[in-house]
Tab-separated table of C-alpha atoms and ligand atoms in Angstrom:
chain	number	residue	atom	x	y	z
A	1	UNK	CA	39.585	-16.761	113.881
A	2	UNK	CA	42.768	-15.943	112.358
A	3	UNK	CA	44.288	-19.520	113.048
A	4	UNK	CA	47.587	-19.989	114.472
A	5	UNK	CA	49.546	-20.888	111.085
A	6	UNK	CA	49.988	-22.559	107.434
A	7	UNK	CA	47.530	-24.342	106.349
A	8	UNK	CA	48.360	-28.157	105.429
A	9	UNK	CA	46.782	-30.330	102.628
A	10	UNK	CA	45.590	-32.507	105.052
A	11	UNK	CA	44.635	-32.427	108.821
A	12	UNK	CA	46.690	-35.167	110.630
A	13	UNK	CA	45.765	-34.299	114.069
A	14	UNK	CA	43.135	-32.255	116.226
A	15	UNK	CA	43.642	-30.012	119.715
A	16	UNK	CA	41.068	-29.309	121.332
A	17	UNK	CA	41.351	-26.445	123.457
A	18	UNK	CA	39.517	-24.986	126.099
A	19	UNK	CA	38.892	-24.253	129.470
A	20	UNK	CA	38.504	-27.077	132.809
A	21	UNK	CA	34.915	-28.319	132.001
A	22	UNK	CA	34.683	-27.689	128.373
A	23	UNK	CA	34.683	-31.368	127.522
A	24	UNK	CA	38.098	-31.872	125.752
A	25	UNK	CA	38.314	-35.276	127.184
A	26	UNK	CA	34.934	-36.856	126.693
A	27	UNK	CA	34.739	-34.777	122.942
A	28	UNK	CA	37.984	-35.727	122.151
A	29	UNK	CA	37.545	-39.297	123.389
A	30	UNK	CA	33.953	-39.675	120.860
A	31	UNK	CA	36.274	-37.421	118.015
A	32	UNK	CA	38.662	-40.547	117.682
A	33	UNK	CA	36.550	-43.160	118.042
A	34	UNK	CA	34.503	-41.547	114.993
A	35	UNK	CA	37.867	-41.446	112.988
A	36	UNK	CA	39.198	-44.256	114.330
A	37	UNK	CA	42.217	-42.307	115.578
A	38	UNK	CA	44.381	-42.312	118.531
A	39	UNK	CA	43.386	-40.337	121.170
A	40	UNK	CA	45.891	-39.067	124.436
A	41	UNK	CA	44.210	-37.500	127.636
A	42	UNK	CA	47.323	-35.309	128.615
A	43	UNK	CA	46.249	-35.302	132.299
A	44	UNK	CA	45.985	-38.938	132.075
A	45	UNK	CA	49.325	-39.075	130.368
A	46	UNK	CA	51.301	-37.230	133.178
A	47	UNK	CA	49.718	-39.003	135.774
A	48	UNK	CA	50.948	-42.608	133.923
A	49	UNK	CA	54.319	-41.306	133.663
A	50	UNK	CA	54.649	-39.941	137.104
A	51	UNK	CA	52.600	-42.213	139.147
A	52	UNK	CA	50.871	-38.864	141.169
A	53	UNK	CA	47.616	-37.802	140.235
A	54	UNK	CA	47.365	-33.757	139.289
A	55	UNK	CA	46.973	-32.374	141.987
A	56	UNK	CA	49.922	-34.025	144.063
A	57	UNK	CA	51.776	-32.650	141.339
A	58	UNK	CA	50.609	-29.301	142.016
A	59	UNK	CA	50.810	-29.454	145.761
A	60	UNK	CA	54.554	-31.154	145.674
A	61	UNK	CA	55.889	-29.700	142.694
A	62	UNK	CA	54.208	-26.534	141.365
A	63	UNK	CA	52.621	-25.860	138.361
A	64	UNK	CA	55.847	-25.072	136.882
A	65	UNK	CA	56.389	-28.326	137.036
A	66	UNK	CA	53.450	-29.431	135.545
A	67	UNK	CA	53.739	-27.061	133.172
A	68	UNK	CA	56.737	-28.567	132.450
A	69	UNK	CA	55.467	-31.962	132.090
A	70	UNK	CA	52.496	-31.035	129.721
A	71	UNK	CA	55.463	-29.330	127.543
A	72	UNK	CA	57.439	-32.725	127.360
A	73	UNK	CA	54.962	-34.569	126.488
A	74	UNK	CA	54.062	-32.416	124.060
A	75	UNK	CA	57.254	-32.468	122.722
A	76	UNK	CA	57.007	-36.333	122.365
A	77	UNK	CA	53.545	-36.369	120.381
A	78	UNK	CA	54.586	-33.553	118.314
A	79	UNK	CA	54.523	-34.913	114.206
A	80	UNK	CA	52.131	-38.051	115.409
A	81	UNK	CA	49.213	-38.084	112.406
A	82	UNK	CA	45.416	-39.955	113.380
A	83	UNK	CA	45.246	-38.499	116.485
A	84	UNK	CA	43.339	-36.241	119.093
A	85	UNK	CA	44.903	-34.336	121.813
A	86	UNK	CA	43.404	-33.686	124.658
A	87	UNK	CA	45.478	-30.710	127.135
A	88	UNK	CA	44.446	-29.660	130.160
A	89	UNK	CA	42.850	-25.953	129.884
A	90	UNK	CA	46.495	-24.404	130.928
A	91	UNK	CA	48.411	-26.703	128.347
A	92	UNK	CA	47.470	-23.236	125.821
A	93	UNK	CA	49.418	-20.767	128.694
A	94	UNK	CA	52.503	-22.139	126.691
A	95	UNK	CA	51.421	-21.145	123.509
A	96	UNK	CA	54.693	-22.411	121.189
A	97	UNK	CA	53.531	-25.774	122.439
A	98	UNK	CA	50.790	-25.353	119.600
A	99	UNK	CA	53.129	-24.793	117.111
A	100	UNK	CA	55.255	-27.514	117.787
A	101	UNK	CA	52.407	-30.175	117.255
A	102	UNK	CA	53.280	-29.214	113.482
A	103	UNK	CA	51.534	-28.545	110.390
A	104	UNK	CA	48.424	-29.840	109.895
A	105	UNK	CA	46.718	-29.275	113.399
A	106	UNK	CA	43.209	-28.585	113.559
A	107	UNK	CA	43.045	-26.548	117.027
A	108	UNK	CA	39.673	-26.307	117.959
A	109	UNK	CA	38.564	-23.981	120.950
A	110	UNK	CA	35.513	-25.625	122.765
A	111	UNK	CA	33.893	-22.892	124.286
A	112	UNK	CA	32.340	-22.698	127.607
A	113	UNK	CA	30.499	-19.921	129.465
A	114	UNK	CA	32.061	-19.568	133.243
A	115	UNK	CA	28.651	-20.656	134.547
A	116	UNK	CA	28.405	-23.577	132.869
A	117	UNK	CA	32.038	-24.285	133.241
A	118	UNK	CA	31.498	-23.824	137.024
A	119	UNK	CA	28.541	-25.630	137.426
A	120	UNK	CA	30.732	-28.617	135.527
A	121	UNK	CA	33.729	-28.088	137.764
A	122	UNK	CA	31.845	-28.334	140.713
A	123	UNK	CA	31.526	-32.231	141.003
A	124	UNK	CA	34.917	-32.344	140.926
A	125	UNK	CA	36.802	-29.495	142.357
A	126	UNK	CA	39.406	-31.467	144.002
A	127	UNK	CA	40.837	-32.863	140.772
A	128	UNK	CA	41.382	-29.363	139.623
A	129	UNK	CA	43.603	-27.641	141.929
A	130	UNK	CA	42.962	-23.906	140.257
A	131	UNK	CA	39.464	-23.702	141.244
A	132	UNK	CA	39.392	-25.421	144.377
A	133	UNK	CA	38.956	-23.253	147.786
A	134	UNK	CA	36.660	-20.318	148.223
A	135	UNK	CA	34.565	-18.552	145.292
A	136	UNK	CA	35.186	-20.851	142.744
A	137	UNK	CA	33.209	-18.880	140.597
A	138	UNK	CA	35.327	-16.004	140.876
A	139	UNK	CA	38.347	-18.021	139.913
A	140	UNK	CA	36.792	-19.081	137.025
A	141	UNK	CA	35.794	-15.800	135.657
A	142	UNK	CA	39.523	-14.322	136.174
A	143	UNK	CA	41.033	-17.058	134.895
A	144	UNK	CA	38.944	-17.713	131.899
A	145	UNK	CA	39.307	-13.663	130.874
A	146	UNK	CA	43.147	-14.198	131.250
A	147	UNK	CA	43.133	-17.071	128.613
A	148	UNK	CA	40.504	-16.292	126.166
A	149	UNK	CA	43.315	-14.414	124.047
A	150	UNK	CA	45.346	-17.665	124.055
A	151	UNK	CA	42.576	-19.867	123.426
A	152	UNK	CA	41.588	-17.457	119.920
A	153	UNK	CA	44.630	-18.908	118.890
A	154	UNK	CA	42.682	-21.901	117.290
A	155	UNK	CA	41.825	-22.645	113.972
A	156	UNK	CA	37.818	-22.999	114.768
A	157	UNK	CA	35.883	-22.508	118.003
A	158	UNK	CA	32.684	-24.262	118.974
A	159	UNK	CA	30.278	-22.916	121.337
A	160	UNK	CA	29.293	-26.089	123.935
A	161	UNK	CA	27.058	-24.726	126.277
A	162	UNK	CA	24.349	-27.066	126.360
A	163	UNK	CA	25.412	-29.433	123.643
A	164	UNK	CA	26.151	-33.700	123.403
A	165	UNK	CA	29.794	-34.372	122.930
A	166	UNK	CA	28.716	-36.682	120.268
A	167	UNK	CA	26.990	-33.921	118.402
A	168	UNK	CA	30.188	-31.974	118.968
A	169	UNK	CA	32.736	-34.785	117.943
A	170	UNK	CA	30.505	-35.203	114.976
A	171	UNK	CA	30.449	-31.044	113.787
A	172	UNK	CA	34.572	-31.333	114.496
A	173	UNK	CA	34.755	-34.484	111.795
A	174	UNK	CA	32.337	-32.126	109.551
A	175	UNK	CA	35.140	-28.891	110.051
A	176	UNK	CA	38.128	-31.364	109.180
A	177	UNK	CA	36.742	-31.846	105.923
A	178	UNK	CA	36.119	-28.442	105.156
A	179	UNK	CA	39.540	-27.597	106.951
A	180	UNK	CA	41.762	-29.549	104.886
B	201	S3P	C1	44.300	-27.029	134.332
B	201	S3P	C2	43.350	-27.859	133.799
B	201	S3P	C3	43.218	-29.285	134.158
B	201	S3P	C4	44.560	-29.850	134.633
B	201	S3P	C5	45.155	-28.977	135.696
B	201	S3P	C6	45.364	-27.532	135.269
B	201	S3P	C7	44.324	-25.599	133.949
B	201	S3P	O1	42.735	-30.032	133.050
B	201	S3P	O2	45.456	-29.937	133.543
B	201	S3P	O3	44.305	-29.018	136.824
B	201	S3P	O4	45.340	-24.915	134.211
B	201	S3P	O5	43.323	-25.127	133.356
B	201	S3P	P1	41.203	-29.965	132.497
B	201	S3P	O6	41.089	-28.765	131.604
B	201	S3P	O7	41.057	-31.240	131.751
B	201	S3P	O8	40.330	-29.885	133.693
């Protein structure tokens, strides 16, 4: 990985990156409680601040809009130390938004095969207006090729095929050490 900038003398916040079904929620969720940081769920975020749940916002607005919304919010955590963040898999399509989180961000790409990220889509579908209708698998495949460049942008990448999100949150806590 060639990282996306400076290195800092300490990490004060983590990204995890990563495609829809890579766990950055429920990782992210176990990563804070292990470090007793804050932890912010952007989907969760927009949906508190505009009262519509994701995919309203997709079928009303656009996802310019949200796009727009994961920026803002962005810009208002940027600087915050002891905490995880937690994007949606697009948040990384604006790719200055990971250089405005500041110096010291771990990003870390969770990595997830298209199967498996399909197969953990597929519960859930309608919460995730970019894979839902026909050939979901196919959707996944195109979309995941498109972002992989973006998502090299992190720092470290961890493979999560098959994996515990507590075994996960616990090798992230191990990197940070090393990282810092
Ligand atoms: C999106 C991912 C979703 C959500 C929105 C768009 C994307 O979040 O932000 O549906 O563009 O990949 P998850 O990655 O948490 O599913």
């Amino acid at each position: 990985m060639s990282g996306h900038g400076e290195r800092y003398a300490v990490c004060a916040r983590v990204v995890l990156i990563g495609f829809m079904g890579s766990g950055k929620s429920t990782v992210g969720r176990r990563l804070a409680s292990l470090l007793d940081w804050d932890f912010v769920d952007f989907d969760e975020e927009i949906e508190r601040r505009t009262g519509k749940s994701v995919p309203e916002i997709f079928r009303d607005e656009g996802e310019a809009a949200f796009r727009s919304l994961e920026a803002e919010i962005t810009d208002d955590l940027a600087g915050l130390e002891g905490v995880v963040l937690a994007p949606g898999g697009g948040w990384i399509t604006q790719p200055e938004l990971l250089e405005e989180l500041g110096p010291g961000t771990l990003a870390v790409w969770l990595r997830v095969t298209p199967e498996e990220a399909a197969r953990r889509t597929a519960r859930d579908e309608a919460r995730r207006p970019l894979l839902a209708g026909p050939d979901s698998m196919e959707r996944v495949r195109r979309l995941m090729e498109r972002r992989e460049p973006l998502y090299q942008l992190a720092d470290e990448v961890v493979d999560v095929d098959g994996r515990e999100p507590g075994e996960i949150a616990r090798e992230i806590a191990m990197m940070m050490q090393g990282w810092a």
